[in-house]
Amino acid sequence: MFGLVFFGALILALIWWKQADRKKQEATPLPANISGILEQEVAYFRSLPENDKPRFITEVEDFLRETRITPVGTEIDDSDRVLVAASAVIPIFGFPEWHYSNLTDVLIYNDSFDQEFDTKSRDRNILGMVGSGVMNHKMILSKQALREGFSNKTDKHNTAIHEFVHLLDKADGAVDGIPEALLSKQYCLPWLKLIHRKIEEIKEKESDINPYGATSQTEFFAVAAEYFFERPALLKSKHPKLYEMMEKIFKQAPPTRISGSKQ
């Protein structure tokens, strides 16, 4: 009997905690001037047709209401919060009803960290990570990498987009580079064959795709997505089959002339 009473009290306590946590999150004000920050900092947003921009802003606002963004050992500003949200929205913009059900928190570290999340370690070389185990439903990002991803218009890299693509990959239950939640089944085998062909090109030093993409199918997908959203015209020119498959996966074609970038 005591066990039942204790269990019931525990359930009530958990419900109260979740409700209080949700109210606290809802009470967090949205960053001021979201549209202005997006226009200033996010080339993808600047290049959207004007009639698509309100939906992008709404999706950024929805993400910020649903997801805690917490600095750890550093400080962040409204621009950082908006950049995190933009990184989340860009890869799902072809899916208007998509929500990241497998994410509750984004933790922002000042710079790189190691597998134990130590920012002082000599082995710290991680700029972004999707958590697992006790860190499940959490993402960790380097503030410096977050900002660099949007300030450098020509490097084909964006750490935050890379990590959100891992979350999309994870949506089908397996982080394997085959986003079955996004990609129609008839394209899964062609996509897998294309991955392996492109990985071989990287290994043979016959590709301009980030060599990190050759470490696994999972990393290739995220690296290719960075290229797709950062330098779409260049990807389309150098890797037309890969570009075509990225269009199918993400259900969108990023502006091939992104404002402020060297295509």
mmCIF file of N, CA and C in Angstrom, residues 45-143:
data_model
loop_
_atom_site.group_PDB
_atom_site.id
_atom_site.type_symbol
_atom_site.label_atom_id
_atom_site.label_comp_id
_atom_site.label_asym_id
_atom_site.label_seq_id
_atom_site.Cartn_x
_atom_site.Cartn_y
_atom_site.Cartn_z
ATOM 1 N N PHE A 45 18.022 33.058 -45.385
ATOM 2 C CA PHE A 45 16.777 33.806 -45.172
ATOM 3 C C PHE A 45 16.685 35.002 -46.121
ATOM 4 N N ARG A 46 17.781 35.737 -46.277
ATOM 5 C CA ARG A 46 17.766 36.909 -47.162
ATOM 6 C C ARG A 46 17.360 36.539 -48.583
ATOM 7 N N SER A 47 17.723 35.350 -49.002
ATOM 8 C CA SER A 47 17.494 34.959 -50.386
ATOM 9 C C SER A 47 16.153 34.264 -50.609
ATOM 10 N N LEU A 48 15.393 34.062 -49.544
ATOM 11 C CA LEU A 48 14.061 33.479 -49.717
ATOM 12 C C LEU A 48 13.136 34.448 -50.446
ATOM 13 N N PRO A 49 12.198 33.928 -51.241
ATOM 14 C CA PRO A 49 11.151 34.799 -51.774
ATOM 15 C C PRO A 49 10.432 35.505 -50.628
ATOM 16 N N GLU A 50 10.028 36.729 -50.846
ATOM 17 C CA GLU A 50 9.413 37.519 -49.767
ATOM 18 C C GLU A 50 8.213 36.828 -49.143
ATOM 19 N N ASN A 51 7.451 36.085 -49.953
ATOM 20 C CA ASN A 51 6.246 35.451 -49.391
ATOM 21 C C ASN A 51 6.574 34.229 -48.532
ATOM 22 N N ASP A 52 7.840 33.752 -48.559
ATOM 23 C CA ASP A 52 8.241 32.636 -47.704
ATOM 24 C C ASP A 52 8.828 33.101 -46.370
ATOM 25 N N LYS A 53 9.247 34.349 -46.297
ATOM 26 C CA LYS A 53 9.924 34.830 -45.094
ATOM 27 C C LYS A 53 9.030 34.811 -43.845
ATOM 28 N N PRO A 54 7.748 35.194 -43.935
ATOM 29 C CA PRO A 54 6.914 35.130 -42.720
ATOM 30 C C PRO A 54 6.822 33.724 -42.141
ATOM 31 N N ARG A 55 6.718 32.703 -42.999
ATOM 32 C CA ARG A 55 6.659 31.333 -42.483
ATOM 33 C C ARG A 55 7.970 30.945 -41.817
ATOM 34 N N PHE A 56 9.097 31.353 -42.394
ATOM 35 C CA PHE A 56 10.390 31.051 -41.782
ATOM 36 C C PHE A 56 10.469 31.678 -40.390
ATOM 37 N N ILE A 57 10.057 32.943 -40.272
ATOM 38 C CA ILE A 57 10.077 33.629 -38.972
ATOM 39 C C ILE A 57 9.177 32.900 -37.968
ATOM 40 N N THR A 58 7.986 32.494 -38.409
ATOM 41 C CA THR A 58 7.069 31.772 -37.528
ATOM 42 C C THR A 58 7.691 30.464 -37.038
ATOM 43 N N GLU A 59 8.384 29.749 -37.928
ATOM 44 C CA GLU A 59 9.002 28.486 -37.539
ATOM 45 C C GLU A 59 10.177 28.716 -36.581
ATOM 46 N N VAL A 60 10.897 29.806 -36.766
ATOM 47 C CA VAL A 60 11.948 30.172 -35.817
ATOM 48 C C VAL A 60 11.328 30.442 -34.449
ATOM 49 N N GLU A 61 10.261 31.194 -34.416
ATOM 50 C CA GLU A 61 9.583 31.496 -33.149
ATOM 51 C C GLU A 61 9.076 30.226 -32.476
ATOM 52 N N ASP A 62 8.480 29.317 -33.263
ATOM 53 C CA ASP A 62 7.978 28.058 -32.710
ATOM 54 C C ASP A 62 9.113 27.241 -32.095
ATOM 55 N N PHE A 63 10.242 27.182 -32.804
ATOM 56 C CA PHE A 63 11.380 26.432 -32.280
ATOM 57 C C PHE A 63 11.848 27.031 -30.956
ATOM 58 N N LEU A 64 11.929 28.339 -30.882
ATOM 59 C CA LEU A 64 12.406 28.993 -29.663
ATOM 60 C C LEU A 64 11.437 28.792 -28.497
ATOM 61 N N ARG A 65 10.154 28.671 -28.794
ATOM 62 C CA ARG A 65 9.181 28.410 -27.722
ATOM 63 C C ARG A 65 9.276 26.965 -27.229
ATOM 64 N N GLU A 66 9.638 26.059 -28.120
ATOM 65 C CA GLU A 66 9.623 24.640 -27.793
ATOM 66 C C GLU A 66 10.953 24.118 -27.241
ATOM 67 N N THR A 67 12.038 24.871 -27.416
ATOM 68 C CA THR A 67 13.373 24.358 -27.124
ATOM 69 C C THR A 67 14.134 25.328 -26.228
ATOM 70 N N ARG A 68 14.687 24.819 -25.146
ATOM 71 C CA ARG A 68 15.525 25.640 -24.283
ATOM 72 C C ARG A 68 16.905 25.786 -24.910
ATOM 73 N N ILE A 69 17.443 26.989 -24.901
ATOM 74 C CA ILE A 69 18.804 27.238 -25.370
ATOM 75 C C ILE A 69 19.559 27.832 -24.185
ATOM 76 N N THR A 70 20.527 27.073 -23.673
ATOM 77 C CA THR A 70 21.172 27.417 -22.411
ATOM 78 C C THR A 70 22.680 27.545 -22.581
ATOM 79 N N PRO A 71 23.258 28.684 -22.203
ATOM 80 C CA PRO A 71 24.730 28.807 -22.237
ATOM 81 C C PRO A 71 25.357 28.066 -21.074
ATOM 82 N N VAL A 72 26.506 27.439 -21.323
ATOM 83 C CA VAL A 72 27.241 26.721 -20.278
ATOM 84 C C VAL A 72 28.658 27.287 -20.229
ATOM 85 N N GLY A 73 28.961 28.046 -19.164
ATOM 86 C CA GLY A 73 30.290 28.624 -19.020
ATOM 87 C C GLY A 73 30.587 29.724 -20.020
ATOM 88 N N THR A 74 29.552 30.336 -20.564
ATOM 89 C CA THR A 74 29.730 31.431 -21.512
ATOM 90 C C THR A 74 28.470 32.292 -21.492
ATOM 91 N N GLU A 75 28.424 33.296 -22.317
ATOM 92 C CA GLU A 75 27.239 34.139 -22.455
ATOM 93 C C GLU A 75 26.783 34.119 -23.903
ATOM 94 N N ILE A 76 25.479 34.182 -24.099
ATOM 95 C CA ILE A 76 24.935 34.255 -25.447
ATOM 96 C C ILE A 76 23.965 35.420 -25.534
ATOM 97 N N ASP A 77 23.722 35.866 -26.761
ATOM 98 C CA ASP A 77 22.797 36.979 -26.951
ATOM 99 C C ASP A 77 21.646 36.547 -27.858
ATOM 100 N N ASP A 78 20.771 37.489 -28.175
ATOM 101 C CA ASP A 78 19.612 37.176 -29.010
ATOM 102 C C ASP A 78 20.022 36.635 -30.372
ATOM 103 N N SER A 79 21.099 37.173 -30.937
ATOM 104 C CA SER A 79 21.558 36.696 -32.243
ATOM 105 C C SER A 79 21.927 35.221 -32.184
ATOM 106 N N ASP A 80 22.591 34.799 -31.119
ATOM 107 C CA ASP A 80 22.961 33.390 -30.983
ATOM 108 C C ASP A 80 21.720 32.501 -30.939
ATOM 109 N N ARG A 81 20.717 32.923 -30.182
ATOM 110 C CA ARG A 81 19.484 32.138 -30.091
ATOM 111 C C ARG A 81 18.802 32.034 -31.453
ATOM 112 N N VAL A 82 18.777 33.127 -32.172
ATOM 113 C CA VAL A 82 18.136 33.123 -33.488
ATOM 114 C C VAL A 82 18.935 32.270 -34.472
ATOM 115 N N LEU A 83 20.260 32.291 -34.380
ATOM 116 C CA LEU A 83 21.085 31.466 -35.262
ATOM 117 C C LEU A 83 20.855 29.982 -34.996
ATOM 118 N N VAL A 84 20.713 29.601 -33.725
ATOM 119 C CA VAL A 84 20.393 28.207 -33.414
ATOM 120 C C VAL A 84 19.061 27.825 -34.063
ATOM 121 N N ALA A 85 18.059 28.669 -33.874
ATOM 122 C CA ALA A 85 16.736 28.373 -34.428
ATOM 123 C C ALA A 85 16.758 28.333 -35.953
ATOM 124 N N ALA A 86 17.487 29.257 -36.576
ATOM 125 C CA ALA A 86 17.593 29.251 -38.041
ATOM 126 C C ALA A 86 18.252 27.966 -38.523
ATOM 127 N N SER A 87 19.270 27.504 -37.796
ATOM 128 C CA SER A 87 19.946 26.250 -38.151
ATOM 129 C C SER A 87 18.979 25.076 -38.107
ATOM 130 N N ALA A 88 18.034 25.138 -37.168
ATOM 131 C CA ALA A 88 17.032 24.082 -37.060
ATOM 132 C C ALA A 88 16.011 24.152 -38.188
ATOM 133 N N VAL A 89 15.613 25.354 -38.553
ATOM 134 C CA VAL A 89 14.538 25.540 -39.532
ATOM 135 C C VAL A 89 15.012 25.285 -40.954
ATOM 136 N N ILE A 90 16.217 25.681 -41.289
ATOM 137 C CA ILE A 90 16.694 25.573 -42.676
ATOM 138 C C ILE A 90 16.512 24.166 -43.243
ATOM 139 N N PRO A 91 17.003 23.107 -42.582
ATOM 140 C CA PRO A 91 16.844 21.787 -43.201
ATOM 141 C C PRO A 91 15.432 21.233 -43.221
ATOM 142 N N ILE A 92 14.519 21.785 -42.414
ATOM 143 C CA ILE A 92 13.140 21.273 -42.410
ATOM 144 C C ILE A 92 12.171 22.230 -43.101
ATOM 145 N N PHE A 93 12.691 23.245 -43.785
ATOM 146 C CA PHE A 93 11.792 24.254 -44.356
ATOM 147 C C PHE A 93 10.910 23.665 -45.451
ATOM 148 N N GLY A 94 11.311 22.541 -46.010
ATOM 149 C CA GLY A 94 10.470 21.857 -46.990
ATOM 150 C C GLY A 94 9.378 21.020 -46.359
ATOM 151 N N PHE A 95 9.347 20.978 -45.020
ATOM 152 C CA PHE A 95 8.359 20.196 -44.277
ATOM 153 C C PHE A 95 7.663 21.125 -43.278
ATOM 154 N N PRO A 96 6.654 21.882 -43.723
ATOM 155 C CA PRO A 96 6.067 22.951 -42.892
ATOM 156 C C PRO A 96 5.552 22.507 -41.524
ATOM 157 N N GLU A 97 5.166 21.252 -41.359
ATOM 158 C CA GLU A 97 4.590 20.807 -40.085
ATOM 159 C C GLU A 97 5.607 20.104 -39.200
ATOM 160 N N TRP A 98 6.882 20.087 -39.592
ATOM 161 C CA TRP A 98 7.880 19.322 -38.838
ATOM 162 C C TRP A 98 8.221 19.996 -37.508
ATOM 163 N N HIS A 99 8.331 19.193 -36.460
ATOM 164 C CA HIS A 99 8.817 19.658 -35.165
ATOM 165 C C HIS A 99 9.847 18.649 -34.674
ATOM 166 N N TYR A 100 10.867 19.135 -33.990
ATOM 167 C CA TYR A 100 11.915 18.257 -33.481
ATOM 168 C C TYR A 100 11.444 17.603 -32.185
ATOM 169 N N SER A 101 10.729 16.508 -32.325
ATOM 170 C CA SER A 101 10.216 15.813 -31.142
ATOM 171 C C SER A 101 11.329 15.138 -30.356
ATOM 172 N N ASN A 102 12.510 14.981 -30.977
ATOM 173 C CA ASN A 102 13.634 14.324 -30.291
ATOM 174 C C ASN A 102 14.639 15.335 -29.742
ATOM 175 N N LEU A 103 14.180 16.571 -29.479
ATOM 176 C CA LEU A 103 15.067 17.599 -28.926
ATOM 177 C C LEU A 103 14.322 18.466 -27.919
ATOM 178 N N THR A 104 14.919 18.655 -26.746
ATOM 179 C CA THR A 104 14.332 19.568 -25.753
ATOM 180 C C THR A 104 15.270 20.720 -25.417
ATOM 181 N N ASP A 105 16.600 20.479 -25.519
ATOM 182 C CA ASP A 105 17.570 21.471 -25.056
ATOM 183 C C ASP A 105 18.733 21.586 -26.035
ATOM 184 N N VAL A 106 19.210 22.820 -26.202
ATOM 185 C CA VAL A 106 20.472 23.074 -26.896
ATOM 186 C C VAL A 106 21.391 23.768 -25.900
ATOM 187 N N LEU A 107 22.537 23.152 -25.622
ATOM 188 C CA LEU A 107 23.512 23.714 -24.696
ATOM 189 C C LEU A 107 24.619 24.378 -25.499
ATOM 190 N N ILE A 108 24.940 25.612 -25.158
ATOM 191 C CA ILE A 108 25.949 26.372 -25.898
ATOM 192 C C ILE A 108 27.216 26.507 -25.063
ATOM 193 N N TYR A 109 28.313 25.898 -25.538
ATOM 194 C CA TYR A 109 29.628 26.054 -24.928
ATOM 195 C C TYR A 109 30.368 27.160 -25.668
ATOM 196 N N ASN A 110 31.353 27.722 -25.022
ATOM 197 C CA ASN A 110 32.063 28.828 -25.657
ATOM 198 C C ASN A 110 32.840 28.380 -26.894
ATOM 199 N N ASP A 111 33.503 27.225 -26.774
ATOM 200 C CA ASP A 111 34.336 26.760 -27.886
ATOM 201 C C ASP A 111 34.282 25.238 -27.929
ATOM 202 N N SER A 112 35.314 24.596 -28.444
ATOM 203 C CA SER A 112 35.316 23.144 -28.617
ATOM 204 C C SER A 112 35.342 22.425 -27.270
ATOM 205 N N PHE A 113 34.996 21.132 -27.293
ATOM 206 C CA PHE A 113 34.952 20.310 -26.090
ATOM 207 C C PHE A 113 35.302 18.873 -26.475
ATOM 208 N N ASP A 114 35.505 18.018 -25.470
ATOM 209 C CA ASP A 114 35.828 16.625 -25.768
ATOM 210 C C ASP A 114 34.613 15.737 -25.514
ATOM 211 N N GLN A 115 34.802 14.414 -25.595
ATOM 212 C CA GLN A 115 33.687 13.477 -25.436
ATOM 213 C C GLN A 115 33.040 13.556 -24.060
ATOM 214 N N GLU A 116 33.789 14.068 -23.090
ATOM 215 C CA GLU A 116 33.252 14.215 -21.729
ATOM 216 C C GLU A 116 32.736 15.636 -21.487
ATOM 217 N N PHE A 117 32.617 16.419 -22.564
ATOM 218 C CA PHE A 117 32.126 17.802 -22.506
ATOM 219 C C PHE A 117 33.060 18.724 -21.737
ATOM 220 N N ASP A 118 34.340 18.351 -21.697
ATOM 221 C CA ASP A 118 35.366 19.148 -21.019
ATOM 222 C C ASP A 118 35.926 20.171 -21.999
ATOM 223 N N THR A 119 35.822 21.453 -21.641
ATOM 224 C CA THR A 119 36.319 22.513 -22.527
ATOM 225 C C THR A 119 37.777 22.856 -22.267
ATOM 226 N N LYS A 120 38.391 22.206 -21.283
ATOM 227 C CA LYS A 120 39.787 22.487 -20.943
ATOM 228 C C LYS A 120 40.728 21.372 -21.398
ATOM 229 N N SER A 121 40.170 20.276 -21.821
ATOM 230 C CA SER A 121 40.976 19.123 -22.205
ATOM 231 C C SER A 121 41.862 19.411 -23.411
ATOM 232 N N ARG A 122 43.033 18.777 -23.439
ATOM 233 C CA ARG A 122 43.916 18.907 -24.599
ATOM 234 C C ARG A 122 43.318 18.209 -25.826
ATOM 235 N N ASP A 123 42.394 17.286 -25.590
ATOM 236 C CA ASP A 123 41.793 16.523 -26.679
ATOM 237 C C ASP A 123 40.499 17.135 -27.183
ATOM 238 N N ARG A 124 40.184 18.323 -26.742
ATOM 239 C CA ARG A 124 38.914 18.918 -27.163
ATOM 240 C C ARG A 124 38.989 19.290 -28.651
ATOM 241 N N ASN A 125 38.139 18.673 -29.445
ATOM 242 C CA ASN A 125 38.096 18.978 -30.875
ATOM 243 C C ASN A 125 36.685 18.878 -31.433
ATOM 244 N N ILE A 126 35.696 18.788 -30.535
ATOM 245 C CA ILE A 126 34.308 18.651 -30.964
ATOM 246 C C ILE A 126 33.640 20.021 -30.958
ATOM 247 N N LEU A 127 32.965 20.340 -32.041
ATOM 248 C CA LEU A 127 32.283 21.636 -32.165
ATOM 249 C C LEU A 127 30.770 21.506 -32.040
ATOM 250 N N GLY A 128 30.275 20.284 -32.173
ATOM 251 C CA GLY A 128 28.839 20.059 -32.053
ATOM 252 C C GLY A 128 28.564 18.590 -31.836
ATOM 253 N N MET A 129 27.492 18.294 -31.113
ATOM 254 C CA MET A 129 27.183 16.896 -30.817
ATOM 255 C C MET A 129 25.702 16.746 -30.504
ATOM 256 N N VAL A 130 25.101 15.676 -31.006
ATOM 257 C CA VAL A 130 23.753 15.286 -30.607
ATOM 258 C C VAL A 130 23.908 14.271 -29.488
ATOM 259 N N GLY A 131 23.320 14.547 -28.338
ATOM 260 C CA GLY A 131 23.533 13.723 -27.163
ATOM 261 C C GLY A 131 22.831 12.378 -27.228
ATOM 262 N N SER A 132 23.313 11.457 -26.402
ATOM 263 C CA SER A 132 22.691 10.145 -26.260
ATOM 264 C C SER A 132 22.777 9.755 -24.788
ATOM 265 N N GLY A 133 22.119 8.656 -24.429
ATOM 266 C CA GLY A 133 22.130 8.238 -23.025
ATOM 267 C C GLY A 133 21.516 9.299 -22.137
ATOM 268 N N VAL A 134 22.248 9.699 -21.086
ATOM 269 C CA VAL A 134 21.721 10.713 -20.174
ATOM 270 C C VAL A 134 21.587 12.071 -20.860
ATOM 271 N N MET A 135 22.276 12.238 -21.995
ATOM 272 C CA MET A 135 22.185 13.494 -22.747
ATOM 273 C C MET A 135 21.210 13.385 -23.912
ATOM 274 N N ASN A 136 20.389 12.344 -23.910
ATOM 275 C CA ASN A 136 19.409 12.182 -24.975
ATOM 276 C C ASN A 136 18.458 13.374 -25.022
ATOM 277 N N HIS A 137 18.036 13.760 -26.215
ATOM 278 C CA HIS A 137 17.160 14.909 -26.447
ATOM 279 C C HIS A 137 17.872 16.236 -26.227
ATOM 280 N N LYS A 138 19.202 16.184 -26.187
ATOM 281 C CA LYS A 138 19.980 17.415 -26.025
ATOM 282 C C LYS A 138 21.009 17.527 -27.138
ATOM 283 N N MET A 139 21.323 18.752 -27.493
ATOM 284 C CA MET A 139 22.368 19.046 -28.471
ATOM 285 C C MET A 139 23.363 19.985 -27.820
ATOM 286 N N ILE A 140 24.641 19.798 -28.117
ATOM 287 C CA ILE A 140 25.684 20.680 -27.603
ATOM 288 C C ILE A 140 26.365 21.343 -28.788
ATOM 289 N N LEU A 141 26.510 22.662 -28.727
ATOM 290 C CA LEU A 141 27.135 23.412 -29.813
ATOM 291 C C LEU A 141 28.194 24.366 -29.262
ATOM 292 N N SER A 142 29.241 24.552 -30.019
ATOM 293 C CA SER A 142 30.228 25.594 -29.739
ATOM 294 C C SER A 142 29.687 26.933 -30.230
ATOM 295 N N LYS A 143 29.734 27.923 -29.372
ATOM 296 C CA LYS A 143 29.277 29.259 -29.772
ATOM 297 C C LYS A 143 30.105 29.797 -30.938
#
